[in-house]
Coordinates of C-alpha atoms in Angstrom, one line a residue:
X1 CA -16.6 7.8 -8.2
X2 CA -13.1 7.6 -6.7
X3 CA -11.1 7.2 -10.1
X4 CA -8.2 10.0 -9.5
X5 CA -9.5 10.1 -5.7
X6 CA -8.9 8.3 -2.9
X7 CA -11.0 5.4 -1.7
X8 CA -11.1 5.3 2.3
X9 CA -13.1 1.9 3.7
X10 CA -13.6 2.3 7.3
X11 CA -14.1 -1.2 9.2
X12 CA -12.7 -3.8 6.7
X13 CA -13.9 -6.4 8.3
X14 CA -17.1 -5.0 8.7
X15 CA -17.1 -5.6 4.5
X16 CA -19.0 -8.7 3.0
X17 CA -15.2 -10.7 1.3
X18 CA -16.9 -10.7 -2.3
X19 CA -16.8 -6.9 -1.8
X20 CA -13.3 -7.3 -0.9
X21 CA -12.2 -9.3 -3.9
X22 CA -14.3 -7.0 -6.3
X23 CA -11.4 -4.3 -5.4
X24 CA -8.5 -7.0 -7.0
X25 CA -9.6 -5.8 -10.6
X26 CA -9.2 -1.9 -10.0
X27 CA -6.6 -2.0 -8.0
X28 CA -4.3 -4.3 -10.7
X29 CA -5.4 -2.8 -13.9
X30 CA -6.7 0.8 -13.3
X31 CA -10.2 0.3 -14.7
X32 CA -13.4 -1.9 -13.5
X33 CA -15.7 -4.3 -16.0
X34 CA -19.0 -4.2 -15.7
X35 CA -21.4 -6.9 -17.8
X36 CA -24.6 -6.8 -18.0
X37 CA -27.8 -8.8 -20.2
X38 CA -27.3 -5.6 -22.3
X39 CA -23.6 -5.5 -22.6
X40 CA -20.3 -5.2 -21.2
X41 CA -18.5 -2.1 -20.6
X42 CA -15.4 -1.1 -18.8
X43 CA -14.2 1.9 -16.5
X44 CA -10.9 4.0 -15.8
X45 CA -11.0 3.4 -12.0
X46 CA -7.6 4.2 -10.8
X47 CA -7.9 5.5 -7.1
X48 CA -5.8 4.9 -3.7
X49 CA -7.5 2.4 -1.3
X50 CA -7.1 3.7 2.4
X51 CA -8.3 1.2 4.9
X52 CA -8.6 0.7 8.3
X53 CA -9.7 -2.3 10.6
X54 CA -9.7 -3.3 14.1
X55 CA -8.0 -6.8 15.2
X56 CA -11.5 -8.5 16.1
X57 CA -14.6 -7.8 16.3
X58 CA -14.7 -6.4 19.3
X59 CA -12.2 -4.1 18.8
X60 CA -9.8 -5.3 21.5
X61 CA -7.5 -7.8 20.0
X62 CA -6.8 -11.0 21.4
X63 CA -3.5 -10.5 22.3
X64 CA -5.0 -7.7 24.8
X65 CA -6.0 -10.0 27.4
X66 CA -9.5 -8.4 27.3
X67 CA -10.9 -9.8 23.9
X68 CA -14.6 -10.3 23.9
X69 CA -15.2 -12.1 21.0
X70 CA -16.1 -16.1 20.5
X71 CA -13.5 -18.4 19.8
X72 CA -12.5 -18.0 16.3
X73 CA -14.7 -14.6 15.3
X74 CA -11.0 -12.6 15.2
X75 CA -10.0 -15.3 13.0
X76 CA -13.0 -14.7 10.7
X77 CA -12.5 -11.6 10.8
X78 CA -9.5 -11.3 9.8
X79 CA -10.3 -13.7 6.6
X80 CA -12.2 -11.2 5.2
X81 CA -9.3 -9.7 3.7
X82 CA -7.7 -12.2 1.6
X83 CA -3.8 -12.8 1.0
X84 CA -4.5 -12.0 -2.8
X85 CA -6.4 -8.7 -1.8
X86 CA -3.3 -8.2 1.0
X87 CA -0.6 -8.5 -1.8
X88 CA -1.9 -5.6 -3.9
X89 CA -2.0 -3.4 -0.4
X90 CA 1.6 -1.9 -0.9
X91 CA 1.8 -0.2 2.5
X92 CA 0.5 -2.0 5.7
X93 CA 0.9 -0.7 9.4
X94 CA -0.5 -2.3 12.5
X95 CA -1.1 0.6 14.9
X96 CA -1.6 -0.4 19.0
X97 CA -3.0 1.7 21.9
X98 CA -0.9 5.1 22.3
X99 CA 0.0 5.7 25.9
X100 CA -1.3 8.2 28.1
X101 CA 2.0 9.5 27.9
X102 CA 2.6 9.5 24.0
X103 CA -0.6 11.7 23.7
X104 CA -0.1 14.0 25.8
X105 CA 3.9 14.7 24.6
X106 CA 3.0 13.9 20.7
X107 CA 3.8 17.2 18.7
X108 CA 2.4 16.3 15.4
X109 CA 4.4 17.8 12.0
X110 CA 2.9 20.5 10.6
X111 CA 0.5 20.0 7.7
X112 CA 2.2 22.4 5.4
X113 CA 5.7 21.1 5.8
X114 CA 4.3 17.7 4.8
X115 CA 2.3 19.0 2.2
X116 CA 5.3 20.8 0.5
X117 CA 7.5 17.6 0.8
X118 CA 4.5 15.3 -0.7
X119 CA 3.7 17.9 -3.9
X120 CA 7.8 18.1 -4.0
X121 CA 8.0 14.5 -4.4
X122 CA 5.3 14.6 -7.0
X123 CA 7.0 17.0 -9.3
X124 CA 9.9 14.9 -9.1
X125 CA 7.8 12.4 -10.9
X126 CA 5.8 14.6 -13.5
X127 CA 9.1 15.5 -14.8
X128 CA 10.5 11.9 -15.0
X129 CA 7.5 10.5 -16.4
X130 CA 6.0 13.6 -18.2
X131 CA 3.0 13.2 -17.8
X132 CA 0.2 13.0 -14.8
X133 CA 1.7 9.9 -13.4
X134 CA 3.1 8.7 -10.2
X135 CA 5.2 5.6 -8.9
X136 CA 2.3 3.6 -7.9
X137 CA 0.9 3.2 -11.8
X138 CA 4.7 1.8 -12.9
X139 CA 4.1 -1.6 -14.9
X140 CA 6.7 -4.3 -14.3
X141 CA 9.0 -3.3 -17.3
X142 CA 8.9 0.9 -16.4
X143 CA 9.8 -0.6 -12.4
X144 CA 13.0 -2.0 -14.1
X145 CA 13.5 1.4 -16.0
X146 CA 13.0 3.6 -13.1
X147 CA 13.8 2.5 -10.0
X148 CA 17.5 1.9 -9.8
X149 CA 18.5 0.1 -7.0
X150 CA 22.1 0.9 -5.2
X151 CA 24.0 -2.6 -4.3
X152 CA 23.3 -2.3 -0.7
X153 CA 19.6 -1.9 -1.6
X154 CA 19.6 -4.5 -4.1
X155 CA 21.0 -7.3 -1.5
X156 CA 18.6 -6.2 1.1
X157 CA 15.5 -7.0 -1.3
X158 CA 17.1 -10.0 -2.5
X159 CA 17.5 -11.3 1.3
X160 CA 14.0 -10.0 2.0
X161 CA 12.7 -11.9 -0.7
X162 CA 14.2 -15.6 0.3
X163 CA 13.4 -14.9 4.0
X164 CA 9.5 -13.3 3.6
X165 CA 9.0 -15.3 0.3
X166 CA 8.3 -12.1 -1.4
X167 CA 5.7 -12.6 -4.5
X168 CA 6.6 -11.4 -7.7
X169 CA 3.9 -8.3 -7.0
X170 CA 5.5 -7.8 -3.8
X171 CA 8.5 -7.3 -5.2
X172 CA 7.7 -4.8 -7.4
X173 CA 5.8 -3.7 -4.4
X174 CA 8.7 -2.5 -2.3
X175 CA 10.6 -1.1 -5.8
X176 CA 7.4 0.9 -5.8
X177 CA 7.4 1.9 -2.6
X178 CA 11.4 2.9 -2.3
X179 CA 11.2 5.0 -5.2
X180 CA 8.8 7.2 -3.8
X181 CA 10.4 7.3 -0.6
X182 CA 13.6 8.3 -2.3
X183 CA 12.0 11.0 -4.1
X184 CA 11.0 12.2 -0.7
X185 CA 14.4 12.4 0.4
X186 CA 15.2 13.7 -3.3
X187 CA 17.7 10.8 -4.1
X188 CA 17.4 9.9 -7.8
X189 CA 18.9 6.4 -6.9
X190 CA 17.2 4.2 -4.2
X191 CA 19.5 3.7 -0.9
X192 CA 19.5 0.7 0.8
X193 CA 17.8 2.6 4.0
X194 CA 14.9 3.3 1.3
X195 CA 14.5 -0.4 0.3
X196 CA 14.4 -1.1 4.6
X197 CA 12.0 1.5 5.1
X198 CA 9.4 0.4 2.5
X199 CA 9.9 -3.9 3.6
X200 CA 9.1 -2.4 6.8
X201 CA 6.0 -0.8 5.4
X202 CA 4.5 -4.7 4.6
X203 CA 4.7 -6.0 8.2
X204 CA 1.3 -7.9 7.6
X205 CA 2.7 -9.4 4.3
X206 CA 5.8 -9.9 6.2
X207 CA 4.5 -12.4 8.7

């Protein structure tokens, strides 16, 4: 139901893991198998997995100094989303308590300005793909073909990837992830500052 759509599961680790790993398929290959006594039969399922999760159980985190949870539930918890599953999540941001302050003096962008840079952006790639596609269906070979990297930007992945031990789908990851953010900035080579942007876009991975 969310091929072409966006897929948005609220409470992660709320999720039984199997449930979890069942996404590893879909989210690789586009499509989902499904095999029953009867037969076997198999399904475009391409779709953009949104998630969101609190740090425990509780909701608190244990680095808040107010943590309810047992010892070792946030660890659980946490387990439910598994380094394999993590690695196919191209853009992960932990988010902490705003401030009083930021609320209250936070003057979000309007919608329509982001909306024209976003449908911008995805013009860019109609007309270099021709066809419906964006940057997060490239394939390994088509990443080599389309996402030029400038010098700067190539050193910086190449130091990211001996210091974070970047895997080979992380790689392509962050090549994934620049070249969209340079089509938002309508660059048709990637910058080193887009190749920073996007590494800092997998701070879970990262760690």
């Amino acid at each position: 139901r969310a091929h072409r759509g966006v897929l948005f599961l609220d409470e992660l680790g709320e999720f039984r893991r199997d449930a979890l790993e069942a996404l590893r398929q879909p989210l690789e290959e586009g499509r989902v198998t499904l095999s029953r006594t009867t037969g076997r039969v198999s399904l475009p399922c391409r779709f953009m997995l949104v998630a969101a999760s609190n740090p425990c159980p509780c909701g608190l985190g244990e680095d808040s100094g107010e943590c309810e949870c047992a010892p070792g539930a946030a660890a659980r918890y946490r387990a439910k989303l598994s380094g394999a599953l993590a690695d196919r999540i191209e853009i992960q941001i932990g988010l902490g308590r705003p401030s009083a302050e930021a609320l209250a003096a936070e003057t979000p962008e309007d919608s329509e300005a982001v909306r024209e840079r976003v449908s911008r952006a995805r013009r860019i790639q109609r007309e270099r793909y021709g066809a419906e596609r964006c940057n997060a269906e490239l394939g390994e070979s088509e990443i080599r073909a389309h996402c030029p990297l400038e010098p700067a930007a190539e050193r910086r992945l190449r130091e990211s990837h001996r210091r974070f031990g970047l895997s080979g789908r992380g790689w392509d990851s962050v090549a994934r992830v620049a070249r969209t953010l340079a089509d938002l900035d309508g660059s048709e080579a990637i910058a080193e500052v887009h190749v920073a942007h996007a590494l800092g876009l997998r701070r879970r991975a990262e760690r």
